[in-house]
Coordinates of C-alpha atoms in Angstrom, one line a residue:
M1301 CA 87.8 96.5 98.7
K1302 CA 84.9 94.5 97.3
A1303 CA 85.8 95.7 93.8
I1304 CA 88.7 93.2 93.8
R1305 CA 87.6 90.4 96.1
S1306 CA 85.5 88.2 93.9
C1307 CA 84.6 88.1 90.3
V1308 CA 81.4 86.3 91.1
T1309 CA 80.0 89.2 93.0
A1310 CA 81.9 92.1 91.5
A1311 CA 79.9 94.7 89.5
T1312 CA 80.9 95.3 85.9
G1313 CA 84.5 96.1 86.0
A1314 CA 85.9 99.6 85.0
A1315 CA 88.8 99.3 82.6
L1316 CA 91.3 101.2 80.6
V1317 CA 90.9 103.1 77.3
L1318 CA 92.5 101.4 74.3
S1319 CA 93.9 104.7 73.0
L1320 CA 96.9 104.6 75.3
T1321 CA 100.4 105.1 73.9
A1322 CA 103.5 103.1 74.9
C1323 CA 105.7 106.1 75.3
G1324 CA 105.5 108.4 78.3
G1325 CA 107.3 111.2 80.2
T1326 CA 110.6 110.8 81.7
G1327 CA 112.1 112.3 84.9
D1328 CA 115.5 113.7 85.5
G1329 CA 118.3 111.7 83.8
G1330 CA 115.8 110.2 81.4
E1331 CA 114.3 107.7 83.9
R1332 CA 110.7 107.0 83.2
T1333 CA 108.3 108.6 85.6
P1334 CA 105.9 106.5 87.7
H1335 CA 102.9 107.7 85.6
A1336 CA 104.7 106.8 82.4
A1337 CA 105.4 103.3 83.8
L1338 CA 101.8 102.8 84.6
K1339 CA 100.7 104.1 81.2
A1340 CA 103.1 101.5 79.5
A1341 CA 101.7 98.8 81.8
A1342 CA 98.2 99.7 80.8
L1343 CA 98.9 99.5 77.2
K1344 CA 100.7 96.2 77.5
T1345 CA 97.8 94.8 79.5
T1346 CA 95.2 95.7 76.9
Q1347 CA 97.4 93.9 74.3
Q1348 CA 97.2 90.5 76.1
N1349 CA 94.3 88.3 75.1
S1350 CA 94.5 86.4 78.4
Y1351 CA 96.2 86.0 81.8
R1352 CA 95.9 84.1 85.1
T1353 CA 95.6 85.5 88.6
K1354 CA 96.1 84.0 92.1
R1355 CA 94.3 86.0 94.8
W1356 CA 94.4 86.0 98.5
T1357 CA 91.9 88.1 100.5
E1358 CA 91.7 88.8 104.3
G1359 CA 89.2 90.8 106.4
S1360 CA 86.5 91.0 103.7
G1361 CA 83.0 91.3 105.3
Q1362 CA 81.7 88.0 106.5
E1363 CA 84.5 86.0 105.0
P1364 CA 87.7 86.5 107.0
S1365 CA 89.9 84.9 104.4
S1366 CA 89.7 83.4 101.0
R1367 CA 91.8 82.3 98.0
E1368 CA 91.0 82.3 94.3
E1369 CA 92.4 81.2 91.0
L1370 CA 91.2 83.1 88.1
A1371 CA 91.6 83.0 84.4
F1372 CA 90.6 85.6 81.9
Q1373 CA 90.3 85.6 78.1
R1374 CA 89.1 88.5 75.9
K1375 CA 88.4 86.7 72.6
P1376 CA 86.3 84.7 72.7
E1377 CA 85.1 86.2 75.9
L1378 CA 85.6 83.7 78.8
D1379 CA 86.5 83.8 82.5
E1380 CA 86.9 81.2 85.2
V1381 CA 86.9 81.6 89.0
K1382 CA 87.9 78.9 91.4
H1383 CA 87.1 80.0 95.0
W1384 CA 87.9 78.5 98.4
N1385 CA 87.3 79.8 101.9
R1386 CA 88.0 78.7 105.5
S1387 CA 85.2 76.2 105.4
G1388 CA 87.3 74.0 103.2
P1389 CA 85.8 71.8 100.4
A1390 CA 82.3 72.6 101.6
G1391 CA 82.9 76.3 100.7
A1392 CA 84.5 75.6 97.3
S1393 CA 82.9 76.8 94.1
R1394 CA 83.7 77.4 90.5
T1395 CA 82.2 80.0 88.1
L1396 CA 82.6 80.2 84.4
R1397 CA 81.2 83.1 82.3
T1398 CA 80.8 83.3 78.6
S1399 CA 79.3 86.3 76.6
N1400 CA 75.9 84.5 76.9
A1401 CA 75.7 82.5 80.1
I1402 CA 77.1 81.9 83.6
Y1403 CA 77.9 78.5 84.9
V1404 CA 78.1 77.9 88.7
M1405 CA 79.2 74.8 90.6
N1406 CA 78.9 75.0 94.4
K1407 CA 80.9 72.5 96.5
A1408 CA 83.2 72.1 93.5
G1409 CA 85.1 68.8 93.6
T1410 CA 82.3 66.9 95.3
P1411 CA 81.4 63.6 93.3
G1412 CA 78.3 64.2 91.3
A1413 CA 78.2 68.0 91.5
K1414 CA 76.5 69.6 88.6
W1415 CA 77.0 73.0 86.8
V1416 CA 74.0 75.3 87.0
K1417 CA 73.5 77.3 83.9
M1418 CA 72.1 80.9 84.1
E1419 CA 71.4 82.8 80.8
N1420 CA 73.3 86.1 80.8
D1421 CA 71.0 87.8 78.3
P1422 CA 68.1 89.7 80.0
P1423 CA 65.2 91.0 78.1
A1424 CA 65.7 94.0 76.0
G1425 CA 63.7 96.1 78.2
V1426 CA 65.8 95.3 81.3
R1427 CA 69.2 96.0 79.7
R1428 CA 71.1 99.1 80.8
P1429 CA 73.4 100.9 78.3
V1430 CA 77.1 100.5 79.0
D1431 CA 79.7 103.0 78.0
P1432 CA 81.9 101.3 75.3
E1433 CA 85.0 102.3 77.3
I1434 CA 83.8 100.2 80.3
K1435 CA 85.2 96.9 79.2
K1436 CA 83.8 93.4 79.7
R1437 CA 84.5 91.6 82.9
S1438 CA 86.6 89.0 81.0
E1439 CA 89.3 91.6 81.1
G1440 CA 89.7 90.9 84.8
Y1441 CA 90.5 93.3 87.6
L1442 CA 94.1 94.1 86.7
P1443 CA 93.3 97.1 84.4
N1444 CA 91.5 98.7 87.3
M1445 CA 94.5 98.2 89.6
I1446 CA 96.7 100.1 87.2
G1447 CA 94.2 102.8 86.4
S1448 CA 93.2 103.5 90.0
L1449 CA 96.8 103.7 91.2
A1450 CA 97.4 106.3 88.5
T1451 CA 94.9 108.6 90.3
A1452 CA 96.9 108.5 93.5
K1453 CA 98.3 112.0 94.3
N1454 CA 101.2 110.6 96.1
L1455 CA 102.1 107.9 93.4
E1456 CA 105.8 107.1 93.7
K1457 CA 108.5 104.5 92.8
A1458 CA 109.3 102.5 96.0
G1459 CA 112.3 100.7 94.5
E1460 CA 113.6 97.7 92.6
E1461 CA 112.6 94.3 93.9
T1462 CA 112.6 90.6 92.8
V1463 CA 109.1 89.0 92.9
N1464 CA 108.6 85.3 92.1
G1465 CA 112.2 85.2 90.6
R1466 CA 111.5 88.2 88.3
P1467 CA 113.1 91.7 88.6
T1468 CA 110.4 94.4 89.0
T1469 CA 109.9 97.9 89.8
H1470 CA 107.7 98.6 92.8
F1471 CA 105.2 101.5 92.6
K1472 CA 102.7 102.6 95.3
G1473 CA 100.2 105.2 96.3
T1474 CA 97.0 106.1 98.2
V1475 CA 93.7 106.0 96.2
V1476 CA 90.9 108.1 97.6
P1477 CA 87.5 107.5 96.0
L1478 CA 86.3 110.9 96.8
E1479 CA 89.2 112.6 95.1
M1480 CA 89.2 110.3 92.0
E1481 CA 87.0 112.8 90.0
E1482 CA 89.9 115.2 90.1
Y1483 CA 92.1 112.9 88.1
K1484 CA 92.6 114.3 84.6
G1485 CA 95.4 111.9 83.3
D1486 CA 95.3 109.5 80.3
V1487 CA 95.7 106.1 82.1
M1488 CA 92.1 106.0 83.0
S1489 CA 89.3 107.7 81.0
E1490 CA 86.7 109.9 82.6
A1491 CA 83.8 107.4 82.1
V1492 CA 85.9 104.5 83.5
R1493 CA 87.1 106.7 86.4
D1494 CA 83.5 107.7 87.4
N1495 CA 82.3 104.1 87.2
F1496 CA 85.1 102.8 89.3
A1497 CA 84.8 105.6 91.9
S1498 CA 81.0 105.0 92.2
D1499 CA 81.6 101.4 92.8
R1500 CA 84.1 102.2 95.6
K1501 CA 81.8 104.6 97.2
M1502 CA 78.9 102.2 97.2
N1503 CA 81.2 99.7 99.0
H1504 CA 82.0 102.3 101.7
H1505 CA 85.7 102.8 100.7
V1506 CA 87.5 105.6 102.5
K1507 CA 90.9 105.0 100.9
A1508 CA 93.2 102.2 99.7
E1509 CA 96.9 101.7 99.7
I1510 CA 97.8 100.1 96.3
D1511 CA 101.2 98.6 95.4
L1512 CA 102.1 97.3 92.0
W1513 CA 105.3 95.3 91.0
I1514 CA 105.9 95.8 87.3
G1515 CA 108.3 93.6 85.3
E1516 CA 110.9 94.8 82.7
D1517 CA 108.4 93.8 80.0
D1518 CA 105.8 96.2 81.4
L1519 CA 103.6 93.4 82.6
V1520 CA 102.4 93.4 86.2
V1521 CA 103.8 90.6 88.3
K1522 CA 102.1 91.3 91.6
A1523 CA 99.6 93.7 93.2
Q1524 CA 98.4 94.5 96.7
E1525 CA 95.6 96.5 97.9
V1526 CA 95.0 97.4 101.7
A1527 CA 91.6 99.1 101.8
R1528 CA 90.1 101.0 104.7
T1529 CA 86.3 101.2 104.7
S1530 CA 83.7 102.3 107.3
R1531 CA 83.4 98.6 108.2
G1532 CA 87.0 97.9 108.8
E1533 CA 90.2 97.0 106.8
S1534 CA 90.8 94.3 104.2
R1535 CA 93.9 93.2 102.3
T1536 CA 94.1 91.6 98.9
V1537 CA 97.2 90.2 97.1
E1538 CA 97.1 89.2 93.5
E1539 CA 99.9 87.5 91.5
Y1540 CA 99.7 87.3 87.7
S1541 CA 101.1 84.9 85.1
G1542 CA 100.2 83.3 81.8
Y1543 CA 100.0 86.5 79.7
G1544 CA 98.9 85.7 76.2
A1545 CA 98.8 81.8 76.9
D1546 CA 95.6 79.8 76.2
P1547 CA 93.9 79.4 79.6
K1548 CA 92.2 76.3 78.4
I1549 CA 88.8 77.1 79.8
T1550 CA 86.3 74.4 78.9
I1551 CA 82.7 75.2 78.9
P1552 CA 80.6 72.3 80.5
R1553 CA 78.0 70.6 78.4
G1554 CA 75.6 67.6 78.3
D1555 CA 74.7 65.8 81.5
D1556 CA 77.1 67.9 83.5
V1557 CA 74.8 70.9 83.2
V1558 CA 71.4 71.6 84.8
P1559 CA 69.3 74.7 84.0
F1560 CA 68.7 77.3 86.7
D1561 CA 65.0 77.1 87.9
A1562 CA 63.9 80.4 89.0
P1563 CA 61.2 80.3 91.8
P1564 CA 57.6 80.6 90.3
R1565 CA 56.0 84.0 90.4
E1566 CA 52.7 84.6 92.2
P1567 CA 49.9 86.0 90.1
A1568 CA 49.7 89.7 89.9
G1569 CA 47.6 91.2 92.8
R1570 CA 47.8 88.0 94.9
H1571 CA 49.4 88.1 98.3
K1572 CA 49.9 85.7 101.1
A1573 CA 47.2 87.4 103.1
D1574 CA 44.6 86.6 100.4
D1575 CA 44.9 83.0 101.4
D1576 CA 44.5 83.5 105.1

């Protein structure tokens, strides 16, 4: 479940290949199959330069419940996360990310709070190659929700429902990380699938029940994931809006920003015992 709980701590997100086609298979009577519907939603999502998310999480590790508001923009690459937990204002934070830096403000909303800037460009020797199909984090988690649901062996249409005043089609299925490598479809590429499955395994996922509500325009209105791990169960709900609209993310500058000061390193070969 950690893959969807917080963009601050999530690993590089797996995403969808850009070579998807809008068309897809149909079932009896010409009705689009669940897989074809996810394929169309995947394509429509990759065509949006931005969107917003409201997220609620329960039962996630040491944080029983939290809520977040997120905004994503592909070009130029920006994302913003506003996070609250049960501790109230004391636990509020904001994070902004550009292609070059991360800005973090703890106790957001507190008078005088400053943004801490951390460069997001490690030395060349530290960088790890990233498959070009594994997209930047500014694409958000939604592509992963669509792609992972497509791997469910019991993927099905659950009905027609109205969500937030919009008519939607409800799809659901059970995602099992240990079975994801068997997926050979075209909604999630092999490289993306393996990256995502690996992340889930590291977070002790056993299985997850995923539901998506997709609007008539092929854009996802709502998603829910109920994940069972070796450490318990967690539930995350996301609602999506603002597709293609300017998220108006402003990068802090001037006196509002302080640099991140890393703790000084000890000279090589010196240990605390040497001073005793």
